[in-house]
Amino acid sequence: MLRVLRLAAAAAPLAAGPLAGQASAYVPLDHPLLPAVEHLIARGEVDDPAPASRPFRQADLIRALDSAAARGTLRDTSLAARLRQAFAEETGERPRWAIELRAGGQGYTHARRDPLHPEGAGGVRPYLEARAQAMFGNVLLVTRPAIEPRLTRDPDWPGRRDLEVTGRHVEGYLSAQFRWARLFFGQMDQQWGPVGLPGIGLTDYGYPRTSLGLEVGSDRLRLTAQASVLRDARDSIGARIHRYFFAHRLAARITSRLHVALWETTVLAGQDRVFDWRYGNPVTILLLANQYGLGDDGNLLVGLDATWRFASRTSLALQLGIDDLQYQNRSGPTRTPDRYAFTLAAFGPLGRRLAWRGLYTQATSLAFRTGDPFESFTDAGVGLGRGFADNEQATLRVSAPLASRWLLEPEFTLLRQGEGRLTDPFPPAGTARGDTPRLFIGIRETTWRWALGLSGRTGPLALTASAALHRVLDADHVRGRDRTRFEGRVQATLGLGWKGELR
């Protein structure tokens, strides 16, 4: 990785001719104003800067807002103006810096961030973060450390739990951005797939990993590749198992209404495994470097994203991920059940100011895991894409802006969850694998969720909150055990910022 970064730095002066402006920061997925941006996109007033891929850059968002204003498609011009002001970046020939400090608190009924699979004790804890940014023309450095005591109670947190005060880097990356190419090294939350549900191949369900990434292309055709070193694991005799993650995505804007992307991800693992650049090559197909090529061991997931605006302001979206489809042995007790997941989504305007978004998703009982437990799509036991399989979920959301400062989001969700878990052992070869149900292992738990979300920022105050009533049938997969519970969380912070030129 260091060698690649040195080569990129050495090549930067040679690219001075085709450079386009300056680098731009990415909009973090936990930004309190991002739901308002997604609201305008769902209404069809603003073009999606990066369909089925998050995060996008602030500069791309500003261009989309300006384009919508020029076309006259904006209905809520005051909200669009506030968003443009919030995300606009200063330009200039001199290097620039910016620092923001935020302090506040978090309250939660359960420490896990996923409200549909609550776990971990609740509480009220302080929260403190600092974000620093330095921009040198086409090179951008961003770091965002946070003190977050909630982490020690979150079962998905991979770090230390024996501390009263603990923290993490929400973001920390270096990005070199040119007209036709972008180089990224660092960590931040990412999501591939329709907005509103965790992505299948890559998502922000867990906590971000350090990755080396490359993007090449334009808005019409863009190739993305990234590679990460996952946390080592131990086998039954204590040997250290090295694990690596590679991902490729080729996105094409076929027409102004249709956007399609093909993607693939793979996990490699082994006691003597090394970081194999054969899989990191951005212009090769992982499928040919794996099962149908050199034949190395590894777990491969291939997928499709598609977004189609079939009416003037109403769109459909699809994500499909296939881990394994049995095309030879479709019957018999020793067959392996198909492993796949998919999401269907639709969104559009509702009246003059509201937007709606409907989603349905399903992940089969053995999705995201395989015969070698070290090649499952997990990192420290937490999903690289989905955090849970063996389920289906339907969600309907409505979004409504309030005074161009806040976004209110009523939600209804139905989740049906089987007992299959990503960390469960895969049915061994030679057993009656065919007896494993395609969906819903064991007793199915059903959750009905009625929720209300609020997000936004005004002055120094940033707020993200949700309150929900859950009716859970066959809770904890125990037949006849039903319960009704309140599920809520809130994060409120006050911030101060400074910026200027680096002289």
Short mmCIF file of C-alpha atoms in Angstrom, two decimals:
data_model
loop_
_atom_site.label_atom_id
_atom_site.label_comp_id
_atom_site.label_asym_id
_atom_site.label_seq_id
_atom_site.Cartn_x
_atom_site.Cartn_y
_atom_site.Cartn_z
CA MET A 1 0.00 0.00 0.00
CA LEU A 2 2.79 2.44 0.89
CA ARG A 3 4.42 1.81 -2.45
CA VAL A 4 1.17 2.66 -4.28
CA LEU A 5 0.78 5.87 -2.27
CA ARG A 6 4.36 6.92 -3.05
CA LEU A 7 3.80 6.29 -6.76
CA ALA A 8 0.56 8.32 -6.67
CA ALA A 9 2.30 11.21 -4.93
CA ALA A 10 5.15 11.14 -7.44
CA ALA A 11 2.69 11.12 -10.35
CA ALA A 12 0.61 14.03 -9.07
CA PRO A 13 2.82 16.80 -10.54
CA LEU A 14 2.74 15.06 -13.91
CA ALA A 15 -1.06 15.26 -13.89
CA ALA A 16 -1.14 19.03 -13.46
CA GLY A 17 -2.60 19.56 -16.92
CA PRO A 18 -5.86 17.61 -16.57
CA LEU A 19 -6.53 18.50 -12.92
CA ALA A 20 -10.09 19.62 -12.23
CA GLY A 21 -10.35 22.30 -9.55
CA GLN A 22 -9.61 21.03 -6.11
CA ALA A 23 -10.38 18.04 -3.94
CA SER A 24 -13.70 17.82 -2.12
CA ALA A 25 -14.62 16.15 1.16
CA TYR A 26 -17.11 13.27 1.30
CA VAL A 27 -20.46 13.78 3.02
CA PRO A 28 -20.38 11.37 6.01
CA LEU A 29 -23.27 8.95 6.31
CA ASP A 30 -24.07 10.14 9.84
CA HIS A 31 -24.33 13.81 8.83
CA PRO A 32 -27.58 15.20 10.33
CA LEU A 33 -28.43 16.99 7.06
CA LEU A 34 -27.95 13.96 4.80
CA PRO A 35 -31.56 12.74 5.35
CA ALA A 36 -32.76 16.09 3.98
CA VAL A 37 -30.59 15.57 0.89
CA GLU A 38 -32.03 12.07 0.45
CA HIS A 39 -35.51 13.60 0.79
CA LEU A 40 -34.94 15.88 -2.22
CA ILE A 41 -33.45 12.97 -4.19
CA ALA A 42 -36.43 10.75 -3.34
CA ARG A 43 -38.81 13.48 -4.54
CA GLY A 44 -37.00 13.59 -7.88
CA GLU A 45 -36.14 17.26 -7.45
CA VAL A 46 -32.39 16.64 -7.30
CA ASP A 47 -30.43 14.04 -9.28
CA ASP A 48 -28.63 11.46 -7.20
CA PRO A 49 -24.89 12.35 -7.35
CA ALA A 50 -23.96 8.65 -7.02
CA PRO A 51 -26.89 6.24 -7.44
CA ALA A 52 -26.71 3.22 -5.10
CA SER A 53 -23.34 4.36 -3.74
CA ARG A 54 -22.59 6.37 -0.63
CA PRO A 55 -20.86 8.56 0.37
CA PHE A 56 -20.67 11.14 -2.40
CA ARG A 57 -18.50 14.26 -2.44
CA GLN A 58 -19.73 17.67 -1.33
CA ALA A 59 -18.76 19.11 -4.72
CA ASP A 60 -20.95 16.53 -6.50
CA LEU A 61 -23.87 17.41 -4.24
CA ILE A 62 -23.45 21.14 -4.94
CA ARG A 63 -23.44 20.47 -8.69
CA ALA A 64 -26.64 18.43 -8.37
CA LEU A 65 -28.34 21.22 -6.38
CA ASP A 66 -27.24 23.87 -8.87
CA SER A 67 -28.38 21.73 -11.80
CA ALA A 68 -31.81 21.26 -10.19
CA ALA A 69 -32.10 25.02 -9.64
CA ALA A 70 -31.18 25.70 -13.26
CA ARG A 71 -33.78 23.19 -14.53
CA GLY A 72 -36.45 24.60 -12.24
CA THR A 73 -37.26 21.23 -10.64
CA LEU A 74 -36.88 22.45 -7.05
CA ARG A 75 -40.10 22.92 -5.12
CA ASP A 76 -38.58 23.52 -1.69
CA THR A 77 -36.07 26.19 -2.67
CA SER A 78 -35.48 27.30 0.92
CA LEU A 79 -34.41 23.78 1.98
CA ALA A 80 -32.17 23.46 -1.10
CA ALA A 81 -30.60 26.85 -0.33
CA ARG A 82 -29.85 25.80 3.26
CA LEU A 83 -28.26 22.57 2.07
CA ARG A 84 -26.17 24.38 -0.49
CA GLN A 85 -24.92 26.79 2.16
CA ALA A 86 -24.15 23.97 4.59
CA PHE A 87 -22.15 21.88 2.12
CA ALA A 88 -20.45 24.58 0.05
CA GLU A 89 -16.67 24.49 0.21
CA GLU A 90 -14.41 27.49 -0.04
CA THR A 91 -12.13 27.62 -3.04
CA GLY A 92 -8.84 29.31 -3.61
CA GLU A 93 -5.31 28.74 -4.80
CA ARG A 94 -3.81 28.64 -1.31
CA PRO A 95 -3.98 25.53 0.87
CA ARG A 96 -6.87 25.71 3.33
CA TRP A 97 -7.72 24.23 6.71
CA ALA A 98 -10.86 23.77 8.80
CA ILE A 99 -11.47 22.55 12.35
CA GLU A 100 -14.78 21.78 14.06
CA LEU A 101 -15.32 20.70 17.66
CA ARG A 102 -18.61 19.15 18.78
CA ALA A 103 -19.71 18.10 22.26
CA GLY A 104 -22.96 16.66 23.54
CA GLY A 105 -24.49 13.35 24.50
CA GLN A 106 -26.06 10.12 23.34
CA GLY A 107 -29.09 8.40 24.82
CA TYR A 108 -30.19 4.92 23.76
CA THR A 109 -32.32 2.03 24.95
CA HIS A 110 -29.80 -0.43 23.47
CA ALA A 111 -26.17 0.22 22.56
CA ARG A 112 -26.21 -1.52 19.16
CA ARG A 113 -26.84 0.91 16.34
CA ASP A 114 -29.21 -1.47 14.53
CA PRO A 115 -32.64 -0.80 16.09
CA LEU A 116 -34.18 -3.99 14.66
CA HIS A 117 -31.69 -6.29 16.41
CA PRO A 118 -31.29 -4.56 19.79
CA GLU A 119 -28.58 -5.73 22.12
CA GLY A 120 -26.31 -4.14 24.68
CA ALA A 121 -27.33 -2.16 27.75
CA GLY A 122 -28.91 1.25 27.28
CA GLY A 123 -27.93 4.48 28.95
CA VAL A 124 -26.98 8.12 28.55
CA ARG A 125 -23.36 8.89 27.75
CA PRO A 126 -21.32 11.93 26.71
CA TYR A 127 -20.07 12.35 23.17
CA LEU A 128 -17.17 14.48 21.92
CA GLU A 129 -15.60 14.75 18.49
CA ALA A 130 -13.14 16.90 16.60
CA ARG A 131 -12.96 17.15 12.83
CA ALA A 132 -9.89 18.56 11.10
CA GLN A 133 -9.47 19.04 7.37
CA ALA A 134 -6.59 20.28 5.24
CA MET A 135 -6.86 20.85 1.51
CA PHE A 136 -3.84 21.20 -0.78
CA GLY A 137 -5.29 21.69 -4.25
CA ASN A 138 -6.15 18.19 -5.39
CA VAL A 139 -5.12 16.51 -2.13
CA LEU A 140 -7.39 16.35 0.90
CA LEU A 141 -6.70 15.13 4.44
CA VAL A 142 -9.57 14.53 6.88
CA THR A 143 -9.50 13.17 10.42
CA ARG A 144 -12.41 12.90 12.84
CA PRO A 145 -11.63 11.27 16.19
CA ALA A 146 -14.46 10.85 18.70
CA ILE A 147 -14.78 9.99 22.37
CA GLU A 148 -17.80 7.67 22.56
CA PRO A 149 -18.28 5.66 25.79
CA ARG A 150 -21.32 3.89 24.26
CA LEU A 151 -18.92 1.68 22.29
CA THR A 152 -18.05 -0.61 25.19
CA ARG A 153 -21.69 -1.71 25.38
CA ASP A 154 -22.15 -2.29 21.64
CA PRO A 155 -21.79 -6.01 20.80
CA ASP A 156 -20.58 -5.06 17.31
CA TRP A 157 -17.69 -2.93 18.61
CA PRO A 158 -14.42 -4.78 17.87
CA GLY A 159 -12.24 -2.77 20.26
CA ARG A 160 -11.53 -2.76 23.98
CA ARG A 161 -14.36 -3.08 26.48
CA ASP A 162 -12.44 -2.69 29.73
CA LEU A 163 -12.31 1.12 29.60
CA GLU A 164 -14.61 3.71 31.10
CA VAL A 165 -13.73 6.11 28.29
CA THR A 166 -13.12 4.84 24.80
CA GLY A 167 -13.14 6.31 21.32
CA ARG A 168 -12.74 5.71 17.62
CA HIS A 169 -12.03 7.45 14.34
CA VAL A 170 -15.35 8.07 12.64
CA GLU A 171 -13.39 9.24 9.60
CA GLY A 172 -9.73 9.40 8.75
CA TYR A 173 -8.61 9.49 5.14
CA LEU A 174 -6.31 10.96 2.53
CA SER A 175 -7.80 11.54 -0.92
CA ALA A 176 -6.08 12.65 -4.11
CA GLN A 177 -8.72 13.74 -6.63
CA PHE A 178 -8.13 14.49 -10.29
CA ARG A 179 -10.43 14.95 -13.25
CA TRP A 180 -10.69 11.31 -14.23
CA ALA A 181 -9.29 9.53 -11.17
CA ARG A 182 -9.47 9.55 -7.38
CA LEU A 183 -7.20 7.76 -4.93
CA PHE A 184 -8.39 7.07 -1.41
CA PHE A 185 -6.57 5.70 1.64
CA GLY A 186 -8.19 5.59 5.04
CA GLN A 187 -11.54 4.82 6.59
CA MET A 188 -15.09 6.10 6.51
CA ASP A 189 -18.59 4.58 6.46
CA GLN A 190 -19.62 3.27 3.03
CA GLN A 191 -22.80 1.88 1.53
CA TRP A 192 -23.59 0.13 -1.75
CA GLY A 193 -27.27 -0.32 -2.49
CA PRO A 194 -30.62 1.46 -2.19
CA VAL A 195 -30.84 4.11 0.52
CA GLY A 196 -32.70 3.06 3.65
CA LEU A 197 -31.41 -0.50 4.14
CA PRO A 198 -27.95 -1.96 4.74
CA GLY A 199 -26.20 -2.82 1.49
CA ILE A 200 -25.56 -6.44 0.55
CA GLY A 201 -21.94 -6.29 -0.55
CA LEU A 202 -20.69 -3.26 1.40
CA THR A 203 -22.37 -1.23 4.11
CA ASP A 204 -21.89 0.89 7.22
CA TYR A 205 -23.52 -1.74 9.46
CA GLY A 206 -20.29 -2.34 11.36
CA TYR A 207 -17.43 0.07 11.99
CA PRO A 208 -15.22 1.29 9.13
CA ARG A 209 -11.97 -0.43 8.14
CA THR A 210 -8.90 1.14 6.61
CA SER A 211 -9.01 0.64 2.84
CA LEU A 212 -7.00 1.54 -0.20
CA GLY A 213 -9.37 2.59 -2.96
CA LEU A 214 -9.26 3.84 -6.54
CA GLU A 215 -11.96 5.39 -8.72
CA VAL A 216 -11.48 5.95 -12.44
CA GLY A 217 -13.97 7.41 -14.89
CA SER A 218 -16.74 9.98 -15.18
CA ASP A 219 -20.41 10.28 -14.28
CA ARG A 220 -21.21 8.14 -17.32
CA LEU A 221 -18.85 5.28 -16.53
CA ARG A 222 -16.96 4.77 -13.28
CA LEU A 223 -14.80 1.91 -12.04
CA THR A 224 -14.25 1.56 -8.29
CA ALA A 225 -11.85 -0.84 -6.58
CA GLN A 226 -10.77 -1.14 -2.97
CA ALA A 227 -8.88 -3.52 -0.73
CA SER A 228 -8.74 -3.98 3.03
CA VAL A 229 -6.87 -6.08 5.54
CA LEU A 230 -9.41 -7.68 7.87
CA ARG A 231 -8.69 -8.61 11.46
CA ASP A 232 -6.79 -11.85 11.94
CA ALA A 233 -8.59 -14.83 13.45
CA ARG A 234 -7.48 -17.99 15.27
CA ASP A 235 -8.31 -21.54 14.24
CA SER A 236 -9.04 -24.46 16.58
CA ILE A 237 -5.35 -25.04 17.35
CA GLY A 238 -4.54 -21.38 17.88
CA ALA A 239 -2.88 -20.68 14.52
CA ARG A 240 -3.24 -17.12 13.23
CA ILE A 241 -5.42 -16.83 10.12
CA HIS A 242 -4.84 -13.80 7.88
CA ARG A 243 -7.93 -12.36 6.16
CA TYR A 244 -8.35 -9.88 3.27
CA PHE A 245 -11.25 -8.18 1.53
CA PHE A 246 -11.39 -6.97 -2.09
CA ALA A 247 -14.22 -5.20 -3.91
CA HIS A 248 -14.79 -4.03 -7.50
CA ARG A 249 -17.70 -2.02 -8.89
CA LEU A 250 -18.37 -0.84 -12.46
CA ALA A 251 -21.18 1.72 -12.69
CA ALA A 252 -22.71 3.08 -15.90
CA ARG A 253 -25.33 5.75 -16.48
CA ILE A 254 -27.10 4.14 -19.44
CA THR A 255 -29.56 7.01 -19.91
CA SER A 256 -30.62 9.97 -17.82
CA ARG A 257 -33.21 7.65 -16.24
CA LEU A 258 -31.31 4.35 -15.94
CA HIS A 259 -28.20 3.66 -13.89
CA VAL A 260 -26.69 0.15 -13.62
CA ALA A 261 -23.69 -1.19 -11.71
CA LEU A 262 -22.04 -4.61 -11.57
CA TRP A 263 -20.00 -5.42 -8.47
CA GLU A 264 -18.13 -8.24 -6.81
CA THR A 265 -16.53 -8.74 -3.41
CA THR A 266 -14.35 -11.52 -2.06
CA VAL A 267 -12.84 -12.62 1.25
CA LEU A 268 -9.55 -14.53 1.25
CA ALA A 269 -8.23 -16.28 4.35
CA GLY A 270 -5.45 -18.65 5.34
CA GLN A 271 -2.60 -19.20 7.74
CA ASP A 272 -0.03 -18.30 5.08
CA ARG A 273 -2.16 -15.88 3.09
CA VAL A 274 -0.57 -12.65 1.93
CA PHE A 275 -2.09 -9.50 0.46
CA ASP A 276 -2.54 -10.81 -3.10
CA TRP A 277 -2.57 -7.93 -5.60
CA ARG A 278 -4.00 -10.28 -8.22
CA TYR A 279 -7.35 -9.69 -6.51
CA GLY A 280 -6.72 -5.98 -6.06
CA ASN A 281 -6.18 -5.37 -9.77
CA PRO A 282 -9.08 -2.99 -10.58
CA VAL A 283 -9.43 -4.11 -14.23
CA THR A 284 -9.68 -7.85 -13.60
CA ILE A 285 -12.72 -9.93 -12.73
CA LEU A 286 -12.53 -11.53 -9.30
CA LEU A 287 -14.68 -14.41 -10.51
CA LEU A 288 -11.97 -15.41 -12.99
CA ALA A 289 -9.23 -15.03 -10.41
CA ASN A 290 -11.20 -17.36 -8.14
CA GLN A 291 -13.54 -20.25 -8.96
CA TYR A 292 -13.35 -20.09 -12.77
CA GLY A 293 -9.76 -18.93 -13.10
CA LEU A 294 -6.76 -19.93 -11.04
CA GLY A 295 -9.02 -21.77 -8.62
CA ASP A 296 -7.70 -20.35 -5.36
CA ASP A 297 -9.82 -20.71 -2.27
CA GLY A 298 -11.95 -17.71 -1.41
CA ASN A 299 -15.56 -16.70 -0.95
CA LEU A 300 -16.99 -14.58 -3.75
CA LEU A 301 -20.17 -12.50 -3.90
CA VAL A 302 -21.31 -11.01 -7.22
CA GLY A 303 -24.04 -8.44 -7.52
CA LEU A 304 -26.10 -5.97 -9.52
CA ASP A 305 -27.40 -2.50 -8.65
CA ALA A 306 -29.96 -0.78 -10.84
CA THR A 307 -31.92 2.48 -10.48
CA TRP A 308 -34.63 3.41 -12.99
CA ARG A 309 -36.74 6.58 -12.96
CA PHE A 310 -39.76 5.19 -14.78
CA ALA A 311 -41.99 8.23 -14.24
CA SER A 312 -41.24 11.92 -14.14
CA ARG A 313 -40.27 11.78 -10.44
CA THR A 314 -40.80 8.17 -9.32
CA SER A 315 -38.00 5.59 -9.31
CA LEU A 316 -37.38 1.90 -8.77
CA ALA A 317 -34.15 0.45 -7.39
CA LEU A 318 -32.80 -3.08 -7.20
CA GLN A 319 -29.82 -4.71 -5.55
CA LEU A 320 -29.04 -8.40 -6.01
CA GLY A 321 -26.15 -10.29 -4.47
CA ILE A 322 -25.45 -13.94 -5.31
CA ASP A 323 -23.08 -16.01 -3.22
CA ASP A 324 -23.90 -19.46 -4.58
CA LEU A 325 -26.66 -20.85 -6.83
CA GLN A 326 -26.75 -24.62 -7.28
CA TYR A 327 -27.07 -25.27 -11.01
CA GLN A 328 -25.96 -28.93 -10.97
CA ASN A 329 -27.41 -30.60 -7.87
CA ARG A 330 -30.81 -28.99 -7.36
CA SER A 331 -32.25 -31.82 -5.26
CA GLY A 332 -31.12 -34.37 -2.73
CA PRO A 333 -30.23 -34.19 0.97
CA THR A 334 -26.56 -33.30 0.34
CA ARG A 335 -27.22 -30.26 -1.85
CA THR A 336 -26.30 -26.83 -0.53
CA PRO A 337 -29.20 -24.37 -0.36
CA ASP A 338 -28.89 -21.32 -2.58
CA ARG A 339 -27.23 -18.32 -0.93
CA TYR A 340 -28.34 -14.89 -2.09
CA ALA A 341 -29.89 -11.61 -0.99
CA PHE A 342 -31.86 -8.93 -2.77
CA THR A 343 -33.51 -5.56 -2.14
CA LEU A 344 -36.33 -3.92 -4.06
CA ALA A 345 -37.06 -0.23 -3.46
CA ALA A 346 -39.31 2.47 -4.83
CA PHE A 347 -39.44 6.17 -4.00
CA GLY A 348 -41.04 9.37 -5.18
CA PRO A 349 -42.88 12.57 -4.24
CA LEU A 350 -45.97 12.73 -2.06
CA GLY A 351 -47.95 15.93 -2.46
CA ARG A 352 -46.14 19.24 -2.69
CA ARG A 353 -43.49 18.72 0.02
CA LEU A 354 -43.43 15.10 1.23
CA ALA A 355 -41.55 12.09 -0.11
CA TRP A 356 -42.11 8.36 0.30
CA ARG A 357 -39.77 5.37 0.15
CA GLY A 358 -40.80 1.71 0.18
CA LEU A 359 -38.34 -1.17 0.54
CA TYR A 360 -38.43 -4.97 0.63
CA THR A 361 -35.38 -7.16 1.24
CA GLN A 362 -34.61 -10.81 1.77
CA ALA A 363 -31.44 -12.70 2.69
CA THR A 364 -31.45 -16.50 2.68
CA SER A 365 -30.57 -18.56 5.72
CA LEU A 366 -26.96 -19.34 4.72
CA ALA A 367 -26.18 -16.06 2.92
CA PHE A 368 -22.78 -14.42 3.55
CA ARG A 369 -21.15 -17.55 5.04
CA THR A 370 -19.47 -20.61 3.59
CA GLY A 371 -17.82 -23.90 4.48
CA ASP A 372 -14.63 -22.17 5.62
CA PRO A 373 -15.74 -19.94 8.53
CA PHE A 374 -12.77 -17.62 7.97
CA GLU A 375 -14.07 -16.78 4.47
CA SER A 376 -17.49 -15.61 5.62
CA PHE A 377 -18.33 -11.98 4.84
CA THR A 378 -17.59 -10.76 8.35
CA ASP A 379 -14.91 -8.81 10.16
CA ALA A 380 -14.48 -9.67 13.85
CA GLY A 381 -17.84 -11.44 13.63
CA VAL A 382 -19.71 -8.41 12.21
CA GLY A 383 -21.02 -8.33 8.65
CA LEU A 384 -19.06 -6.54 5.92
CA GLY A 385 -22.40 -6.02 4.21
CA ARG A 386 -25.46 -7.20 6.10
CA GLY A 387 -25.20 -7.84 9.81
CA PHE A 388 -27.94 -10.48 9.70
CA ALA A 389 -29.20 -13.00 7.17
CA ASP A 390 -32.07 -15.51 7.33
CA ASN A 391 -34.68 -12.76 7.24
CA GLU A 392 -37.04 -10.65 5.19
CA GLN A 393 -38.04 -7.05 5.85
CA ALA A 394 -40.56 -4.58 4.44
CA THR A 395 -40.30 -0.87 5.28
CA LEU A 396 -42.31 2.20 4.36
CA ARG A 397 -41.04 5.70 5.20
CA VAL A 398 -42.41 9.17 4.64
CA SER A 399 -40.22 12.28 4.98
CA ALA A 400 -41.44 15.78 5.71
CA PRO A 401 -39.27 18.92 6.05
CA LEU A 402 -40.05 21.24 8.95
CA ALA A 403 -39.16 24.94 8.60
CA SER A 404 -36.35 23.99 6.17
CA ARG A 405 -34.25 23.02 9.20
CA TRP A 406 -35.49 19.62 10.32
CA LEU A 407 -36.68 16.44 8.67
CA LEU A 408 -39.44 14.34 10.21
CA GLU A 409 -39.64 10.68 9.12
CA PRO A 410 -42.52 8.40 10.14
CA GLU A 411 -41.70 4.71 9.50
CA PHE A 412 -43.44 1.35 9.49
CA THR A 413 -41.38 -1.86 9.32
CA LEU A 414 -42.14 -5.57 9.41
CA LEU A 415 -39.16 -7.86 10.07
CA ARG A 416 -39.29 -11.66 10.08
CA GLN A 417 -36.04 -13.12 11.43
CA GLY A 418 -34.95 -16.76 11.53
CA GLU A 419 -32.33 -18.22 13.87
CA GLY A 420 -29.49 -18.29 11.31
CA ARG A 421 -26.51 -16.07 12.21
CA LEU A 422 -23.43 -15.07 10.23
CA THR A 423 -21.19 -16.56 12.92
CA ASP A 424 -22.96 -19.95 12.97
CA PRO A 425 -21.02 -22.92 11.52
CA PHE A 426 -21.88 -23.86 7.97
CA PRO A 427 -23.52 -27.28 7.54
CA PRO A 428 -20.56 -29.64 6.97
CA ALA A 429 -20.05 -31.53 3.72
CA GLY A 430 -21.62 -34.97 3.57
CA THR A 431 -24.49 -34.02 5.87
CA ALA A 432 -28.10 -33.37 5.04
CA ARG A 433 -27.46 -29.79 3.94
CA GLY A 434 -30.57 -29.98 1.81
CA ASP A 435 -32.65 -30.13 4.98
CA THR A 436 -31.58 -26.57 5.85
CA PRO A 437 -34.49 -24.30 4.93
CA ARG A 438 -33.81 -21.64 2.35
CA LEU A 439 -35.37 -19.11 4.72
CA PHE A 440 -36.12 -19.10 8.46
CA ILE A 441 -34.06 -21.63 10.37
CA GLY A 442 -35.77 -22.66 13.60
CA ILE A 443 -38.48 -20.51 15.18
CA ARG A 444 -39.16 -17.26 13.33
CA GLU A 445 -39.24 -14.02 15.32
CA THR A 446 -41.54 -11.28 13.99
CA THR A 447 -41.10 -7.58 14.76
CA TRP A 448 -43.66 -4.86 13.98
CA ARG A 449 -42.08 -1.42 14.26
CA TRP A 450 -43.79 1.98 14.31
CA ALA A 451 -41.21 4.76 14.49
CA LEU A 452 -40.69 8.48 14.16
CA GLY A 453 -37.31 10.01 13.29
CA LEU A 454 -36.05 13.58 13.51
CA SER A 455 -32.80 14.96 12.12
CA GLY A 456 -31.31 18.31 11.24
CA ARG A 457 -29.00 21.11 12.25
CA THR A 458 -29.61 24.73 13.14
CA GLY A 459 -26.90 27.08 14.30
CA PRO A 460 -24.50 25.15 16.56
CA LEU A 461 -27.07 22.41 17.35
CA ALA A 462 -27.03 19.07 15.48
CA LEU A 463 -29.65 16.46 16.32
CA THR A 464 -30.46 12.92 15.23
CA ALA A 465 -33.20 11.07 17.08
CA SER A 466 -35.72 8.25 16.70
CA ALA A 467 -38.49 6.83 18.87
CA ALA A 468 -40.22 3.54 18.09
CA LEU A 469 -42.71 1.06 19.43
CA HIS A 470 -41.84 -2.59 18.75
CA ARG A 471 -44.29 -5.43 18.97
CA VAL A 472 -42.24 -8.65 18.95
CA LEU A 473 -43.87 -12.06 18.44
CA ASP A 474 -42.02 -15.25 19.39
CA ALA A 475 -39.35 -13.01 20.90
CA ASP A 476 -35.85 -14.49 21.22
CA HIS A 477 -37.14 -17.33 18.99
CA VAL A 478 -39.20 -18.78 21.82
CA ARG A 479 -42.68 -19.78 20.67
CA GLY A 480 -45.40 -17.89 22.47
CA ARG A 481 -43.08 -15.31 24.07
CA ASP A 482 -44.44 -11.94 22.96
CA ARG A 483 -43.37 -8.52 24.15
CA THR A 484 -43.92 -4.84 23.46
CA ARG A 485 -41.01 -2.47 24.01
CA PHE A 486 -39.91 1.08 23.37
CA GLU A 487 -36.77 1.54 21.26
CA GLY A 488 -35.21 4.98 21.10
CA ARG A 489 -31.96 6.82 20.57
CA VAL A 490 -30.82 10.39 20.35
CA GLN A 491 -27.56 12.21 19.69
CA ALA A 492 -27.39 15.95 20.25
CA THR A 493 -24.24 18.05 19.97
CA LEU A 494 -23.20 21.70 19.96
CA GLY A 495 -20.32 22.76 17.76
CA LEU A 496 -17.84 25.49 17.01
CA GLY A 497 -15.71 25.79 13.88
CA TRP A 498 -12.73 27.69 12.53
CA LYS A 499 -11.16 27.82 9.08
CA GLY A 500 -8.57 29.71 7.13
CA GLU A 501 -5.63 29.59 4.74
CA LEU A 502 -2.38 27.74 5.30
CA ARG A 503 0.25 30.40 4.71
#
